[in-house]
Structure formats: C-alpha cells, structure tokens
Tab-separated table of N, CA and C in Angstrom:
chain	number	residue	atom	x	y	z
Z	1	UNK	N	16.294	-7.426	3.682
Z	1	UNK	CA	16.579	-8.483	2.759
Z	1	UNK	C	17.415	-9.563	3.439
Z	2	UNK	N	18.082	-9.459	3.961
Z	2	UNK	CA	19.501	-10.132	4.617
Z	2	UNK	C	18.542	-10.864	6.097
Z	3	UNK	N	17.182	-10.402	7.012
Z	3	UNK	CA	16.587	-10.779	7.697
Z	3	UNK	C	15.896	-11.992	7.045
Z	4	UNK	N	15.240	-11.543	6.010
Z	4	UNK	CA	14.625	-12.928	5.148
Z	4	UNK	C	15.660	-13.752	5.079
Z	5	UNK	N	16.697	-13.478	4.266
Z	5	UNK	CA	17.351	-14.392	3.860
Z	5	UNK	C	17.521	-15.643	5.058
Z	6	UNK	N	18.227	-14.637	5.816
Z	6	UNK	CA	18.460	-16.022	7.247
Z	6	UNK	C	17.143	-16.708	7.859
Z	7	UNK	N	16.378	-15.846	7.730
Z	7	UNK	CA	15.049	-16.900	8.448
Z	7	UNK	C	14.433	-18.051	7.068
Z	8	UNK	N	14.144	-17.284	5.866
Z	8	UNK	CA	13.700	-18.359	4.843
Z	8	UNK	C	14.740	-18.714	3.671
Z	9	UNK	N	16.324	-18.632	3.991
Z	9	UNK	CA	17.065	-18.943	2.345
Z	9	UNK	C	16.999	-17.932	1.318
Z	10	UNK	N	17.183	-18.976	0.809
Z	10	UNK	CA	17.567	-18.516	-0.844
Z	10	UNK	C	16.565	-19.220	-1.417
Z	11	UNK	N	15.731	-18.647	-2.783
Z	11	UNK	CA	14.713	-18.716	-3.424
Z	11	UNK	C	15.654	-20.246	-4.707
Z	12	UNK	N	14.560	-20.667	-5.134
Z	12	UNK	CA	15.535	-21.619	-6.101
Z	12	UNK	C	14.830	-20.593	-7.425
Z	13	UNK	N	16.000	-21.215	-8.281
Z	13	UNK	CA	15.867	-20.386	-9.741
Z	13	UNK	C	15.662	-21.647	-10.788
Z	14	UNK	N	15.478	-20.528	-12.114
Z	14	UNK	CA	15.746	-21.925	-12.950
Z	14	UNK	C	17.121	-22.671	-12.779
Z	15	UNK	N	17.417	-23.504	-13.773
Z	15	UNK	CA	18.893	-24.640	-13.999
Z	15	UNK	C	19.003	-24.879	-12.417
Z	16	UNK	N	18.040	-25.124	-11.220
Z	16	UNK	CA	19.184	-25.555	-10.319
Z	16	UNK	C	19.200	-24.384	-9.593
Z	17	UNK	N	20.025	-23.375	-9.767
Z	17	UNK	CA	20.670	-21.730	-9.188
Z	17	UNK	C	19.337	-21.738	-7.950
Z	18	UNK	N	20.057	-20.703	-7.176
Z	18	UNK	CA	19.655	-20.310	-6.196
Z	18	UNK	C	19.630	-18.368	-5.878
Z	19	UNK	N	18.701	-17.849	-5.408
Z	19	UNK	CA	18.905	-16.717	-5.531
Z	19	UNK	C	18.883	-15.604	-4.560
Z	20	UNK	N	18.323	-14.582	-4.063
Z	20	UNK	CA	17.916	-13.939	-3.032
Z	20	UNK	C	17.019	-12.730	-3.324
Z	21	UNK	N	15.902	-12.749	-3.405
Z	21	UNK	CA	14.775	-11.845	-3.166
Z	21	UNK	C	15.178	-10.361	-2.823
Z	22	UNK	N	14.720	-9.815	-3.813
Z	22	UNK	CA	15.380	-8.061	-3.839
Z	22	UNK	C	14.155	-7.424	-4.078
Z	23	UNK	N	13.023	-7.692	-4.399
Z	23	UNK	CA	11.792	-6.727	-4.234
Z	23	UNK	C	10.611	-7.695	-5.564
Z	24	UNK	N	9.657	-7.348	-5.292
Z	24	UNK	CA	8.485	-7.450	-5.659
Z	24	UNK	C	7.830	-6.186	-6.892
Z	25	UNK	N	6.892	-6.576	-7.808
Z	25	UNK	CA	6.189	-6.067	-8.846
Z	25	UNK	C	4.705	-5.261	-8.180
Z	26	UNK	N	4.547	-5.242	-6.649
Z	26	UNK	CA	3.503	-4.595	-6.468
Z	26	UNK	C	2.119	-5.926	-6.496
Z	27	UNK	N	2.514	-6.423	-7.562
Z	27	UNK	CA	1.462	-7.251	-7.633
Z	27	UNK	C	1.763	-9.164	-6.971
Z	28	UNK	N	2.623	-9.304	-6.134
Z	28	UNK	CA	3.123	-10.521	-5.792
Z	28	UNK	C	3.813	-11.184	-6.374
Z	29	UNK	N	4.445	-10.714	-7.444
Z	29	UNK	CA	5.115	-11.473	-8.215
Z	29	UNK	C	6.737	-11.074	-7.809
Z	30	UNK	N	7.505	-11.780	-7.453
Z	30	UNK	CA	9.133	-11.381	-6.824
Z	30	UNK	C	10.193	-11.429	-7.639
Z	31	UNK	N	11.159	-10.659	-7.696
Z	31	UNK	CA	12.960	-10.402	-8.175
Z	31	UNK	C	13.627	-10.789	-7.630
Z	32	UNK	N	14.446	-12.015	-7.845
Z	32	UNK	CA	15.448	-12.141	-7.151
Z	32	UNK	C	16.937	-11.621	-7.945
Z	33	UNK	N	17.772	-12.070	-7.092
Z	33	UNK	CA	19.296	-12.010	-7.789
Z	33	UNK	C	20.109	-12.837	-7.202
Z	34	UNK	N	20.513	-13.533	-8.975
Z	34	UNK	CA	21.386	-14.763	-8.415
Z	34	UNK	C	22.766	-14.024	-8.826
Z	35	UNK	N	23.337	-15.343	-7.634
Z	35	UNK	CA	25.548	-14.979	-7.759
Z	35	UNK	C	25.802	-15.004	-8.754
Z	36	UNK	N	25.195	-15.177	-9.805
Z	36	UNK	CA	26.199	-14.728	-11.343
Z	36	UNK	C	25.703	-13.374	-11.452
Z	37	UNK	N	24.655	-12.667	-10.695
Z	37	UNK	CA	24.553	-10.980	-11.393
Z	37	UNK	C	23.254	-11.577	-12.147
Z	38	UNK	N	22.582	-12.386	-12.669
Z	38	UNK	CA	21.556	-12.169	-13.598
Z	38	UNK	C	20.419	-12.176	-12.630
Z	39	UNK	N	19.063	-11.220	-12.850
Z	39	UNK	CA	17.977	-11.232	-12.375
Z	39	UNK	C	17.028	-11.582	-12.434
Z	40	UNK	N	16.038	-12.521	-11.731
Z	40	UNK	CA	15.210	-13.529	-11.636
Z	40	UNK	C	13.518	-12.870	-11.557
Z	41	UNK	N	12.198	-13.631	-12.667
Z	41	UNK	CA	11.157	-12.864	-11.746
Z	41	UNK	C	10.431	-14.340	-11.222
Z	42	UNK	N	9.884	-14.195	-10.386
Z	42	UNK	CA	8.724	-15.672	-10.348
Z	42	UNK	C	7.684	-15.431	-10.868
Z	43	UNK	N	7.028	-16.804	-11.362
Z	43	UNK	CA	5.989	-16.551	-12.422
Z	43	UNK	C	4.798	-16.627	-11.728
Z	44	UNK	N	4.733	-16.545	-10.754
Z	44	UNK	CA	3.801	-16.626	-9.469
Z	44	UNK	C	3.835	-15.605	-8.505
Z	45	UNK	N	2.813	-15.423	-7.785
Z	45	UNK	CA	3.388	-14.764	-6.332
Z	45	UNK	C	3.477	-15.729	-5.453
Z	46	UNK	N	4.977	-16.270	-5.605
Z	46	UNK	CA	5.045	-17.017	-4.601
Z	46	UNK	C	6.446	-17.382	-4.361
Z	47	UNK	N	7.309	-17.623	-2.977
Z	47	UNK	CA	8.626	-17.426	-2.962
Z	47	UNK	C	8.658	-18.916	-3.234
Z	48	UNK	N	7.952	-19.848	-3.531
Z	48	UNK	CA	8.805	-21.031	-3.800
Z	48	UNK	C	8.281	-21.776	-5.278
Z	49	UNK	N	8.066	-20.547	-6.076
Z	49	UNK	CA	7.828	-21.151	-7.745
Z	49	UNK	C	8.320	-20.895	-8.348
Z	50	UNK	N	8.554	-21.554	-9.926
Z	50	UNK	CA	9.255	-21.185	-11.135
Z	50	UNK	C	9.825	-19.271	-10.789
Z	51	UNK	N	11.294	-19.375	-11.188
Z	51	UNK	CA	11.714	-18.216	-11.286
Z	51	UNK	C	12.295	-18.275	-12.348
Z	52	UNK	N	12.229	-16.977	-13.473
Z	52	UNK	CA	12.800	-17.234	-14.985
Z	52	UNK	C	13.299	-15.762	-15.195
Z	53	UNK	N	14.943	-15.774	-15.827
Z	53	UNK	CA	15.555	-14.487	-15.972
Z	53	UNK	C	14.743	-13.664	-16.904
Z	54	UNK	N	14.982	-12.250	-16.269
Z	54	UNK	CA	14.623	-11.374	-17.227
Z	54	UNK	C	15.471	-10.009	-17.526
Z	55	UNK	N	16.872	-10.065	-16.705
Z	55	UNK	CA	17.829	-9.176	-17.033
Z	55	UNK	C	19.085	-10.262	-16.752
Z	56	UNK	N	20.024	-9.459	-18.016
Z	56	UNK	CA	21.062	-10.080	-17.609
Z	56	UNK	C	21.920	-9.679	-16.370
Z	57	UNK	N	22.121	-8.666	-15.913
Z	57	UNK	CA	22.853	-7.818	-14.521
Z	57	UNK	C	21.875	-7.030	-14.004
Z	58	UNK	N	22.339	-6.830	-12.808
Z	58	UNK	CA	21.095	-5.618	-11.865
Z	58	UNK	C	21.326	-4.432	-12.864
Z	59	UNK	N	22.517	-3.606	-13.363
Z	59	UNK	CA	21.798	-2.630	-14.089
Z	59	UNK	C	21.114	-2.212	-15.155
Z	60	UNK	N	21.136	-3.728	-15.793
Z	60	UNK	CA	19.897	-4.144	-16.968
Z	60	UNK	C	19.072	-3.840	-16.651
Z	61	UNK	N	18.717	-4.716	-15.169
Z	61	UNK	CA	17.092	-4.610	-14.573
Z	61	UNK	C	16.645	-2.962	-14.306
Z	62	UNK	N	17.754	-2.564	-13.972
Z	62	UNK	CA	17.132	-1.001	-13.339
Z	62	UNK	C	17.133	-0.090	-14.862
Z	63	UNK	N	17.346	-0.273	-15.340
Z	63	UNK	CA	17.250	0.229	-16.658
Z	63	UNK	C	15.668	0.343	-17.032
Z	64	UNK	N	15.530	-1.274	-16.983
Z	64	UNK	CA	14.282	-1.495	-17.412
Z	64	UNK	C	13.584	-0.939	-16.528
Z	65	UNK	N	13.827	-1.143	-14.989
Z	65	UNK	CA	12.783	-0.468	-14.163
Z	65	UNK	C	12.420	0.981	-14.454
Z	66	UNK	N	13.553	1.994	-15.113
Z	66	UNK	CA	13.529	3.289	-15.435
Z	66	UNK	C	12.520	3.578	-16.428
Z	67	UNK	N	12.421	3.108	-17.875
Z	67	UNK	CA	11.695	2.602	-18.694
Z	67	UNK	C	10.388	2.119	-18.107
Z	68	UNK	N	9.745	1.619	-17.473
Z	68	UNK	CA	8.609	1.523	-16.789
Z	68	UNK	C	8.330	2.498	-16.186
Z	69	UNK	N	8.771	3.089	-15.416
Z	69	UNK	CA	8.717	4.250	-14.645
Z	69	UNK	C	8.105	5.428	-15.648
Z	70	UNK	N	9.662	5.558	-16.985
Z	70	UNK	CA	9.192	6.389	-17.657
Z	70	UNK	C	7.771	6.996	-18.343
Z	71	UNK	N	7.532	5.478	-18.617
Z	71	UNK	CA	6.344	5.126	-19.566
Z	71	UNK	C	5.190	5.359	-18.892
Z	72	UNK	N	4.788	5.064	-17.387
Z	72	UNK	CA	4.183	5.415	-16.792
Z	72	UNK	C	4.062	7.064	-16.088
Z	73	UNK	N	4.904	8.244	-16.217
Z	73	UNK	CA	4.776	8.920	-16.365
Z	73	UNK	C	4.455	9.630	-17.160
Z	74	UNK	N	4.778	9.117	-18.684
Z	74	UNK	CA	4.849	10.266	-19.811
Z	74	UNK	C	2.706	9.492	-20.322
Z	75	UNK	N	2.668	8.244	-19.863
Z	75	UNK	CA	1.278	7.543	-20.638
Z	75	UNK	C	0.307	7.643	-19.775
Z	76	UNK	N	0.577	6.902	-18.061
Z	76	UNK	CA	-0.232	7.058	-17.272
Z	76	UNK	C	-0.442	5.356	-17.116
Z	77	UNK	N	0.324	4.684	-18.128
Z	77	UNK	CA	-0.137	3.193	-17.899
Z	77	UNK	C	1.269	2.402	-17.652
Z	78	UNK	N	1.340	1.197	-16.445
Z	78	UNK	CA	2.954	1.429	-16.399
Z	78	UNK	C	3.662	0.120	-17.408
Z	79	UNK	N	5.133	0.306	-17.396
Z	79	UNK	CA	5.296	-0.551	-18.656
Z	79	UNK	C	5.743	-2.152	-17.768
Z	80	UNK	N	6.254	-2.893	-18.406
Z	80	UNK	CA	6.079	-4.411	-18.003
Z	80	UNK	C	7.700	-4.782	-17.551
Z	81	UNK	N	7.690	-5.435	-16.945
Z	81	UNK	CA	9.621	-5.719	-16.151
Z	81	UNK	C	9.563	-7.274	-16.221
C-alpha cells in the first residue's frame, strides 16, 4: 500500500479529501481511507473516479465486510459493501 502510495498518491475523494487505497471489491471497484477515518468506494474501477463514503470508520467497514462474508457463507451469494 505505502509502495503505491509513493509512486501514484493519494486517490481524490468526494468534498475535495484525499485518500489512500486499502483494497479492492474483486471486481475493480477500490476502498480507500481518508485522514478523518471514514471509508471511501469508487464508483468505477478506476483509481482516478468519483469516490463516495460508505463507512463511517475502518471498523464500520470491517463489520460490514464480516456481514458479507457471513451472508455468503450461510446463502452462497455474497452480500454488497
């Protein structure tokens, strides 16, 4: 993470903010995390498009990631982040 960062930045977010890329949906679509703690997805697969929160702190997000996880174990279909 910290290799990206120095070769390509920081991702821009919504309002302005700026963020740093912490993993991907499998399907190209990326997470970042901005310096206030809230977590970013892009609405694209792409590191330089619209990024729009979808947790308020990383352990929101992993919460939710758990909950996906879950759901996809107990259903077989996985749930949405």
């Amino acid at each position: 993470m910290t290799a990206h960062l120095d070769e390509y930045g920081a991702v821009p977010l919504e309002n302005g903010d700026h963020g740093i890329v912490l993993g991907s949906d499998g399907g190209g679509n990326l997470f970042a995390l901005a310096a206030n703690g809230t977590v970013h997805k892009s609405r694209t697969a792409s590191w330089n498009d619209e990024f729009y929160a979808v947790a308020a702190n990383l352990r929101d997000f992993l919460e939710q990631l758990r909950d996906a996880i879950d759901q996809f174990a107990a259903t077989g279909h996985p749930g949405t982040l």
